[in-house]
Amino acid sequence: QYVMNLPACLGFALLETFSFVNNFCNSDVGHRRQSVISAHPHDETVAGSIPMDTPARQSLPSHLQLQPIPGKGLGVITREPIPCNTMVGEYTGEIISAEVKDRRYLPSLHHLRDDIDVAWAVSREERGQSMTGNYLYGVTMPVTRGTADDSDNAAPDDNSIYIDAEDEYASLWTRFLNHAAPPGNNLSPKSIHESYDGNPRVWFVSNRDIEVGEEL
């Protein structure tokens, strides 16, 4: 489930679940191609016009390129073919709870912000980082079941943990991946709620062969 580069009016209310069949890479649908970007992927003039001055931008692998995409802002273009079933990158950022996410991004709950939230907002503003809430990826956590009369173990309204990749100083290049719904997507998101370090992990895998010049 994730929200990425979506209009601010959608916020975090839009969380889609993607299901992919095992043989998707070999299906006719899996081989449909996105439109190749008109600018040449090796055009250094285009690439050089985009500042690469944040950790997220500097983490971009050499075979990929940031490029303006009409109607989307920046996007990621591949300079090299990417075979099907290739892990292309991890989605990293600040790990926050549903409660923190709501306090920080829902205007109706801004009055509930604590000192940490206020410092977070000031830091974003000082560093020129946006606060749209459009770069959240929710990972559903398992619910601990209690006894029938154990109200303390009742399932919360939102039992997800969120990876917030909006801050370019706390994320990687994958924050620039634009949303695409099946069958137009060439990457599939994967996630686990707890990795080796105790935090959720999200990564993207190519679901078909991707050609040079395609947007990821």
Short mmCIF file of C-alpha atoms in Angstrom, two decimals:
data_model
loop_
_atom_site.label_atom_id
_atom_site.label_comp_id
_atom_site.label_asym_id
_atom_site.label_seq_id
_atom_site.Cartn_x
_atom_site.Cartn_y
_atom_site.Cartn_z
CA GLN A 1 0.00 0.00 0.00
CA TYR A 2 1.41 3.35 -0.84
CA VAL A 3 0.89 6.97 -1.68
CA MET A 4 3.49 8.60 -3.87
CA ASN A 5 3.63 11.85 -5.81
CA LEU A 6 -0.17 12.18 -5.72
CA PRO A 7 -2.10 15.46 -5.68
CA ALA A 8 -2.17 16.99 -2.21
CA CYS A 9 -5.98 16.83 -2.12
CA LEU A 10 -5.73 13.03 -2.07
CA GLY A 11 -3.35 13.02 0.88
CA PHE A 12 -2.99 9.74 2.63
CA ALA A 13 -6.61 8.71 2.13
CA LEU A 14 -5.66 6.96 -1.09
CA LEU A 15 -3.80 3.73 -0.28
CA GLU A 16 -3.87 1.19 -3.06
CA THR A 17 -3.13 -2.52 -2.83
CA PHE A 18 -1.25 -3.97 -5.75
CA SER A 19 -1.51 -7.67 -6.62
CA PHE A 20 0.68 -9.22 -9.26
CA VAL A 21 0.47 -12.76 -10.66
CA ASN A 22 3.65 -14.81 -10.77
CA ASN A 23 3.76 -14.99 -14.55
CA PHE A 24 3.12 -11.24 -15.06
CA CYS A 25 6.54 -10.74 -16.67
CA ASN A 26 5.67 -13.20 -19.41
CA SER A 27 2.10 -12.04 -20.03
CA ASP A 28 0.90 -9.80 -22.83
CA VAL A 29 -0.15 -7.18 -20.30
CA GLY A 30 3.27 -7.31 -18.66
CA HIS A 31 4.93 -6.44 -21.94
CA ARG A 32 2.97 -3.24 -22.61
CA ARG A 33 5.39 -0.35 -22.76
CA GLN A 34 5.07 3.09 -21.26
CA SER A 35 5.68 5.98 -23.63
CA VAL A 36 9.37 6.65 -24.08
CA ILE A 37 10.29 10.15 -22.96
CA SER A 38 10.99 12.39 -25.95
CA ALA A 39 14.22 13.83 -24.60
CA HIS A 40 17.20 11.57 -25.19
CA PRO A 41 18.14 9.77 -21.94
CA HIS A 42 21.82 10.64 -22.43
CA ASP A 43 21.17 14.34 -22.99
CA GLU A 44 23.53 15.97 -20.47
CA THR A 45 21.85 19.33 -21.02
CA VAL A 46 18.60 17.99 -19.61
CA ALA A 47 20.33 16.13 -16.79
CA GLY A 48 22.59 19.04 -15.95
CA SER A 49 19.69 21.45 -15.54
CA ILE A 50 18.44 19.63 -12.44
CA PRO A 51 20.33 20.43 -9.21
CA MET A 52 21.79 17.30 -7.63
CA ASP A 53 22.39 18.92 -4.27
CA THR A 54 20.55 16.67 -1.80
CA PRO A 55 21.33 13.16 -0.51
CA ALA A 56 18.27 11.75 -2.29
CA ARG A 57 19.41 13.13 -5.65
CA GLN A 58 23.03 12.19 -5.08
CA SER A 59 22.01 8.58 -4.37
CA LEU A 60 20.73 8.19 -7.95
CA PRO A 61 22.62 5.29 -9.61
CA SER A 62 24.66 6.15 -12.70
CA HIS A 63 22.36 4.12 -14.99
CA LEU A 64 19.37 6.29 -14.02
CA GLN A 65 18.57 9.94 -14.67
CA LEU A 66 16.25 12.53 -13.15
CA GLN A 67 14.24 14.30 -15.82
CA PRO A 68 11.21 16.62 -15.94
CA ILE A 69 8.07 14.65 -16.78
CA PRO A 70 5.09 16.59 -18.20
CA GLY A 71 2.37 16.86 -15.57
CA LYS A 72 4.40 15.02 -12.92
CA GLY A 73 7.39 17.13 -11.96
CA LEU A 74 10.58 15.09 -11.85
CA GLY A 75 10.75 11.43 -12.80
CA VAL A 76 13.33 8.67 -13.11
CA ILE A 77 14.47 7.52 -16.55
CA THR A 78 16.65 4.49 -17.15
CA ARG A 79 19.78 4.80 -19.31
CA GLU A 80 20.22 1.03 -19.46
CA PRO A 81 17.89 -1.95 -19.98
CA ILE A 82 16.54 -3.41 -16.74
CA PRO A 83 15.64 -7.12 -16.86
CA CYS A 84 12.43 -8.44 -15.37
CA ASN A 85 12.60 -9.38 -11.66
CA THR A 86 15.42 -6.92 -10.91
CA MET A 87 15.42 -5.20 -7.52
CA VAL A 88 15.86 -1.56 -8.56
CA GLY A 89 15.92 0.25 -5.22
CA GLU A 90 14.65 0.67 -1.67
CA TYR A 91 12.12 3.24 -0.50
CA THR A 92 13.55 4.86 2.62
CA GLY A 93 12.71 7.82 4.81
CA GLU A 94 11.47 8.78 8.25
CA ILE A 95 9.60 5.96 10.00
CA ILE A 96 6.46 7.36 11.64
CA SER A 97 3.25 6.04 13.17
CA ALA A 98 -0.23 6.75 11.90
CA GLU A 99 -0.77 9.17 14.76
CA VAL A 100 2.37 11.16 13.96
CA LYS A 101 1.48 11.14 10.26
CA ASP A 102 -1.94 12.61 10.99
CA ARG A 103 -0.63 15.30 13.34
CA ARG A 104 1.97 16.43 10.85
CA TYR A 105 -0.04 16.36 7.65
CA LEU A 106 -3.73 16.81 8.51
CA PRO A 107 -4.45 20.55 9.01
CA SER A 108 -7.36 19.65 11.27
CA LEU A 109 -4.94 17.99 13.72
CA HIS A 110 -2.09 20.53 13.65
CA HIS A 111 -3.22 21.80 17.05
CA LEU A 112 -2.19 18.40 18.48
CA ARG A 113 1.43 18.73 17.36
CA ASP A 114 3.98 18.23 20.12
CA ASP A 115 7.41 19.85 20.44
CA ILE A 116 9.00 17.19 18.21
CA ASP A 117 6.43 17.82 15.47
CA VAL A 118 6.96 21.59 15.69
CA ALA A 119 10.73 21.16 15.43
CA TRP A 120 10.19 18.84 12.46
CA ALA A 121 8.11 21.47 10.64
CA VAL A 122 10.63 24.23 11.36
CA SER A 123 13.47 22.05 10.08
CA ARG A 124 11.58 21.27 6.86
CA GLU A 125 10.92 24.97 6.26
CA GLU A 126 14.50 26.03 6.98
CA ARG A 127 15.90 23.45 4.57
CA GLY A 128 13.37 24.19 1.83
CA GLN A 129 11.68 20.81 2.10
CA SER A 130 7.96 20.51 1.36
CA MET A 131 5.27 19.14 3.69
CA THR A 132 2.62 17.78 1.32
CA GLY A 133 2.25 14.25 2.70
CA ASN A 134 2.43 12.86 -0.84
CA TYR A 135 5.45 10.61 -0.27
CA LEU A 136 4.02 8.27 2.36
CA TYR A 137 4.17 4.49 2.00
CA GLY A 138 2.08 2.58 4.53
CA VAL A 139 3.12 -0.87 5.71
CA THR A 140 0.39 -2.77 7.55
CA MET A 141 1.49 -4.15 10.90
CA PRO A 142 0.13 -7.41 12.33
CA VAL A 143 -2.53 -6.87 14.99
CA THR A 144 -1.97 -8.44 18.40
CA ARG A 145 -5.17 -10.16 19.41
CA GLY A 146 -6.22 -10.06 23.06
CA THR A 147 -9.08 -11.63 24.93
CA ALA A 148 -12.63 -10.58 24.25
CA ASP A 149 -12.68 -8.20 27.25
CA ASP A 150 -9.13 -6.90 26.79
CA SER A 151 -9.85 -3.39 25.52
CA ASP A 152 -6.17 -2.40 25.68
CA ASN A 153 -5.47 -4.77 22.79
CA ALA A 154 -8.26 -3.49 20.56
CA ALA A 155 -7.19 -2.96 16.96
CA PRO A 156 -6.48 0.71 16.19
CA ASP A 157 -8.19 2.49 13.32
CA ASP A 158 -4.89 2.54 11.42
CA ASN A 159 -2.36 -0.13 12.34
CA SER A 160 0.14 0.91 9.67
CA ILE A 161 3.67 2.22 10.00
CA TYR A 162 4.60 4.84 7.42
CA ILE A 163 7.79 5.56 5.53
CA ASP A 164 7.88 9.29 4.81
CA ALA A 165 10.29 9.96 1.94
CA GLU A 166 9.35 13.60 1.31
CA ASP A 167 12.48 15.05 2.97
CA GLU A 168 15.29 14.77 0.40
CA TYR A 169 17.82 14.79 3.25
CA ALA A 170 16.29 11.66 4.81
CA SER A 171 15.46 9.55 1.76
CA LEU A 172 16.86 8.01 -1.43
CA TRP A 173 16.29 8.54 -5.15
CA THR A 174 13.23 6.27 -5.10
CA ARG A 175 11.20 9.21 -3.74
CA PHE A 176 11.21 10.52 -7.33
CA LEU A 177 9.41 7.46 -8.71
CA ASN A 178 6.01 8.51 -10.00
CA HIS A 179 2.83 6.56 -9.37
CA ALA A 180 1.46 4.29 -12.08
CA ALA A 181 -1.42 1.86 -11.72
CA PRO A 182 -1.48 -1.59 -13.36
CA PRO A 183 -1.11 -2.41 -16.17
CA GLY A 184 0.87 0.77 -16.86
CA ASN A 185 3.44 0.23 -14.12
CA ASN A 186 6.80 -1.42 -14.78
CA LEU A 187 7.78 -1.75 -11.10
CA SER A 188 6.05 -3.68 -8.33
CA PRO A 189 6.32 -2.54 -4.69
CA LYS A 190 7.29 -5.13 -2.10
CA SER A 191 7.32 -4.74 1.66
CA ILE A 192 7.77 -6.49 4.99
CA HIS A 193 6.61 -5.04 8.29
CA GLU A 194 9.85 -5.85 10.13
CA SER A 195 13.32 -6.22 8.63
CA TYR A 196 16.67 -7.11 10.23
CA ASP A 197 16.86 -3.73 12.02
CA GLY A 198 13.33 -3.92 13.39
CA ASN A 199 11.94 -1.38 10.91
CA PRO A 200 9.67 -1.96 7.93
CA ARG A 201 11.34 -2.36 4.56
CA VAL A 202 9.98 -1.36 1.15
CA TRP A 203 11.61 -1.99 -2.21
CA PHE A 204 10.72 -2.05 -5.90
CA VAL A 205 11.17 -4.90 -8.38
CA SER A 206 10.80 -4.70 -12.17
CA ASN A 207 7.75 -6.71 -13.28
CA ARG A 208 8.87 -6.85 -16.93
CA ASP A 209 11.88 -6.00 -19.07
CA ILE A 210 12.32 -2.21 -19.10
CA GLU A 211 13.84 -0.53 -22.13
CA VAL A 212 16.33 2.34 -22.33
CA GLY A 213 14.54 5.70 -22.09
CA GLU A 214 11.51 4.45 -20.17
CA GLU A 215 10.31 6.16 -17.02
CA LEU A 216 10.31 3.96 -13.94
#
